[in-house]
Coordinates of C-alpha atoms in Angstrom, one line a residue:
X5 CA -5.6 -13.6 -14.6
X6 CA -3.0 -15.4 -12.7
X7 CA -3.6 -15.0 -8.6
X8 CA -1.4 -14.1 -6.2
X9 CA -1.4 -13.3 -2.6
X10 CA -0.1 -10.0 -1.0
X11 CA 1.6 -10.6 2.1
X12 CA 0.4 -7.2 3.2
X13 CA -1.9 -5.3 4.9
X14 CA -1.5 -1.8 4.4
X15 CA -3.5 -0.4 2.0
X16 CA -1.7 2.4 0.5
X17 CA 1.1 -0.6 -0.7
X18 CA -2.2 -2.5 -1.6
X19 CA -3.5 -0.2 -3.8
X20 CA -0.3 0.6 -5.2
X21 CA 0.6 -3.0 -5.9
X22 CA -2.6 -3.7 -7.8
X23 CA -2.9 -0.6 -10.1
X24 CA 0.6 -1.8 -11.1
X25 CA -0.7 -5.7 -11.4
X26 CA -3.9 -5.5 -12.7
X27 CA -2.7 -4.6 -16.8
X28 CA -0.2 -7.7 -16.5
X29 CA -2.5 -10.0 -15.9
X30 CA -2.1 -10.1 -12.0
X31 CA -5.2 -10.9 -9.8
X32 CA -3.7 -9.8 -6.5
X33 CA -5.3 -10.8 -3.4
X34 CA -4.5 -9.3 0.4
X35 CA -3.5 -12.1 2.5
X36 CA -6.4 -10.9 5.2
X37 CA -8.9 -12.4 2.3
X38 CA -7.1 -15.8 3.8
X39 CA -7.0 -14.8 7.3
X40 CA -3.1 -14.7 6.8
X41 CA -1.8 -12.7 9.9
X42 CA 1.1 -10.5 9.6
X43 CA 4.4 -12.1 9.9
X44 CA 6.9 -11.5 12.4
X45 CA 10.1 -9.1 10.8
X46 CA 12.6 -10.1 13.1
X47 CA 15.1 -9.1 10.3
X48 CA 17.8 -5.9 9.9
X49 CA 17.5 -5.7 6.4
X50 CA 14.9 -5.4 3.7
X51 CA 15.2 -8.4 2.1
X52 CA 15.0 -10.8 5.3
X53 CA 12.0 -9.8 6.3
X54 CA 10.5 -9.4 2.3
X55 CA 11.6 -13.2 2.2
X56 CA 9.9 -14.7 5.5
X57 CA 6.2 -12.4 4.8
X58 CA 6.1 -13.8 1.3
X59 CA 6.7 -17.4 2.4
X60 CA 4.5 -17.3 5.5
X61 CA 1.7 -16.1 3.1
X62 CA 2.5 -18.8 0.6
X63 CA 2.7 -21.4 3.2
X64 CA -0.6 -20.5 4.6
X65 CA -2.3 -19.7 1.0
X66 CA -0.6 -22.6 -0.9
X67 CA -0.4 -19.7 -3.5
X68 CA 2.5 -17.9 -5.1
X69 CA 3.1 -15.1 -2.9
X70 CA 4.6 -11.4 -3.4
X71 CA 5.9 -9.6 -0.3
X72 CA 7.3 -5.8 -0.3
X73 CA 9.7 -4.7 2.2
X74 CA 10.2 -1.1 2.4
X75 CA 11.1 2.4 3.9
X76 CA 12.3 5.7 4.2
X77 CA 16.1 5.9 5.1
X78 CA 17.5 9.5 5.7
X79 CA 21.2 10.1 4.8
X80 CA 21.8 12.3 8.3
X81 CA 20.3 9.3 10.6
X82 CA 22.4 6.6 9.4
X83 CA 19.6 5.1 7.4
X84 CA 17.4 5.1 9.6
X85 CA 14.3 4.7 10.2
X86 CA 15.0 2.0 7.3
X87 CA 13.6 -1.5 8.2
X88 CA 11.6 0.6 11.2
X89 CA 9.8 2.6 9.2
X90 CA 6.2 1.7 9.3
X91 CA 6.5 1.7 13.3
X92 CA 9.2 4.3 13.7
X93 CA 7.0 6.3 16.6
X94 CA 6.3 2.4 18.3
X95 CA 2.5 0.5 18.4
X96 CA 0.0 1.1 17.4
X97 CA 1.6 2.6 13.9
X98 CA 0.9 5.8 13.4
X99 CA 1.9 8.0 9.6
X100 CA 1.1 11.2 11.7
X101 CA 3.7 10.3 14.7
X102 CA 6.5 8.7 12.5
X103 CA 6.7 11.6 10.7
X104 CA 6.6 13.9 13.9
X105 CA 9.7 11.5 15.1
X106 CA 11.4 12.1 11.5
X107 CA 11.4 15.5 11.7
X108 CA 12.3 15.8 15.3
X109 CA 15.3 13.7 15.0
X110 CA 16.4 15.9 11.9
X111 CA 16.2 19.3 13.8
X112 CA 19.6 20.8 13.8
X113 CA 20.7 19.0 10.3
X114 CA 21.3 20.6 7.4
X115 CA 21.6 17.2 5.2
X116 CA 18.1 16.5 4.5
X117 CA 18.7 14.0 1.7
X118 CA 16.8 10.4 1.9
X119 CA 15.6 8.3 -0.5
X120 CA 12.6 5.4 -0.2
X121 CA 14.1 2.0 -1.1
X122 CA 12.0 -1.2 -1.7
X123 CA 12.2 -5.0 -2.4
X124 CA 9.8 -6.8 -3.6
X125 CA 9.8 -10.8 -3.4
X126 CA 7.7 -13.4 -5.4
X127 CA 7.6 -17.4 -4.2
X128 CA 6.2 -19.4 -6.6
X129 CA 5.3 -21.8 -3.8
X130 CA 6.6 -21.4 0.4
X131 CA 9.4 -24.0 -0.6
X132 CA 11.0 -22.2 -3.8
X133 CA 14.6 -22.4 -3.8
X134 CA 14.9 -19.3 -6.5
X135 CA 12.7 -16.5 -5.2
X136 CA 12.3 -13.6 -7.8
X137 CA 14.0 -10.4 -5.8
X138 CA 13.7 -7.0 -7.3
X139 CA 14.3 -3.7 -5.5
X140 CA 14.0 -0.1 -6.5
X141 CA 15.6 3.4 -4.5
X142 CA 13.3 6.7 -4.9
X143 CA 15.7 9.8 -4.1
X144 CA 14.8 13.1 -2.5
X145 CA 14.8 15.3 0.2
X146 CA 12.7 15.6 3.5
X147 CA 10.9 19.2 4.2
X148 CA 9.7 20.1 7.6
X149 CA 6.2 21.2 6.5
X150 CA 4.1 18.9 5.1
X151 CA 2.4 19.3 0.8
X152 CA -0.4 17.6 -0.2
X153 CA -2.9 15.0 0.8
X154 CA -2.3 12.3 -1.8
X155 CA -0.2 9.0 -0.9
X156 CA 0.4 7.6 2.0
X157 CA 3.9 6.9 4.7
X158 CA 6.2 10.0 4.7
X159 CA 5.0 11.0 0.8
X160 CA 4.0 14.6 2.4
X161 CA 7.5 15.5 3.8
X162 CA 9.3 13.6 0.7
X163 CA 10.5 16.6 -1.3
X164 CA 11.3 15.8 -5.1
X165 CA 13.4 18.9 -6.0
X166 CA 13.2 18.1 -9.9
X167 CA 9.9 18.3 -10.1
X168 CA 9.1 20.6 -7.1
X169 CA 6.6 18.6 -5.1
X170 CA 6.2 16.1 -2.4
X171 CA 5.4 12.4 -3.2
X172 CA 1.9 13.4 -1.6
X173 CA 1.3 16.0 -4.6
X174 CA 1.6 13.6 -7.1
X175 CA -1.0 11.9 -9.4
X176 CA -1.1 8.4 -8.3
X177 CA -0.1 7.1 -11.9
X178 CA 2.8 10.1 -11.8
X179 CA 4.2 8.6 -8.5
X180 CA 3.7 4.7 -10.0
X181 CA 5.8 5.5 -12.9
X182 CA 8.6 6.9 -11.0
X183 CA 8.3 5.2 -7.2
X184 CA 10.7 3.0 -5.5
X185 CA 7.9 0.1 -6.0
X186 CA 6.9 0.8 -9.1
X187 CA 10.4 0.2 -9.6
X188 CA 10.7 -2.7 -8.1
X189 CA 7.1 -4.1 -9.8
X190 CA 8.8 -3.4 -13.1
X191 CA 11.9 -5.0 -12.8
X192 CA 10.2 -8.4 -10.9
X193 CA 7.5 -8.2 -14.0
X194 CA 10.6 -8.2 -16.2
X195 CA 12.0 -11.2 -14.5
X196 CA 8.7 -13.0 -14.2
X197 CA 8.6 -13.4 -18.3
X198 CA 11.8 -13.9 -18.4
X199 CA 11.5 -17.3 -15.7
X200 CA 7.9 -18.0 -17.8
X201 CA 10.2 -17.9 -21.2
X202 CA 13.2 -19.6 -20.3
X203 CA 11.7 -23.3 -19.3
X204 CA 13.5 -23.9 -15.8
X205 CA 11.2 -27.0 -13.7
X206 CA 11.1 -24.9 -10.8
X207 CA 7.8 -22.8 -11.7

């Protein structure tokens, strides 16, 4: 098993992360196992802040590091609440009051598409020049009324028309398979073999 650190601590992404990990070969370790605190996201976007929690992990863990950045952004709010998302509502962070917020600010719209976007990062070490970026968009719709009491975030009020449920009805493999991370965990897996196979000296 090859061991990385997650530059996270929520453990909805945690457990996602792993279940996904665990078959490749991935040990994957929560930075709070190193006392790692949470990096500051002083960023705008996704990828900024994916990029300075995976090296602040790395740099504290002197392991390779994976960091996720993601959110919910909703068509009819600009994107928003986007890079915000885990504190949309403000501190302490609260799933039950940033979806309150969500669906407050939505009152009146009629466009109720959104989708979940994420990007993961891997470092090999805090200095890597190439870090491995890989993102992944999850498209729906948000519902005013929340369905079912699986996942975690916004899942309860993200409405998947195709299959007529909310992310929080799905079986956790279900919403792996077809999730903005796992997305994004399949497409940096596929790149990870790829930068194994192809002998570059910066692994």
């Amino acid at each position: 098993m090859q061991k990385l650190v997650i530059a996270s601590n929520n453990p909805g992404k945690l457990r996602e992360i792993s279940r996904i990990l665990a078959p490749l070969g991935f040990e994957a370790v929560p930075q709070s196992v190193y006392n790692v605190p949470e990096a500051e996201e002083p960023y705008v976007t996704f990828v900024e802040n994916c990029i300075a929690k995976a090296r602040h992990a790395a740099h504290l863990t002197g392991l390779p590091a994976l960091a996720d950045d993601s959110g919910i952004c909703v068509d009819a709010l600009g994107g928003a609440p986007g890079v915000y998302s885990a504190r949309y509502a403000g501190e302490p962070r609260s799933d039950q009051r940033n979806n309150e917020k969500l669906i407050a600010a939505l009152v009146g719209h009629s466009n109720r598409r959104a989708h979940y976007y994420c990007v993961i990062v891997y470092l090999r070490h805090a200095d890597d020049p190439q870090p491995i970026i890989a993102e992944g968009s999850w498209h729906g719709e948000i519902i005013d009324t929340p369905r079912g009491d699986g996942g975690f975030g916004y899942d309860p009020y993200f409405w998947l028309p195709e299959l007529g449920k909310t992310g929080a009805e799905l079986e956790a493999d279900v919403k792996n398979g077809m999730s903005h991370r796992g997305q994004a965990l399949r497409v940096l897996v596929e790149r990870l073999g790829l930068g194994e196979s192809s002998g570059d000296n910066c692994v």
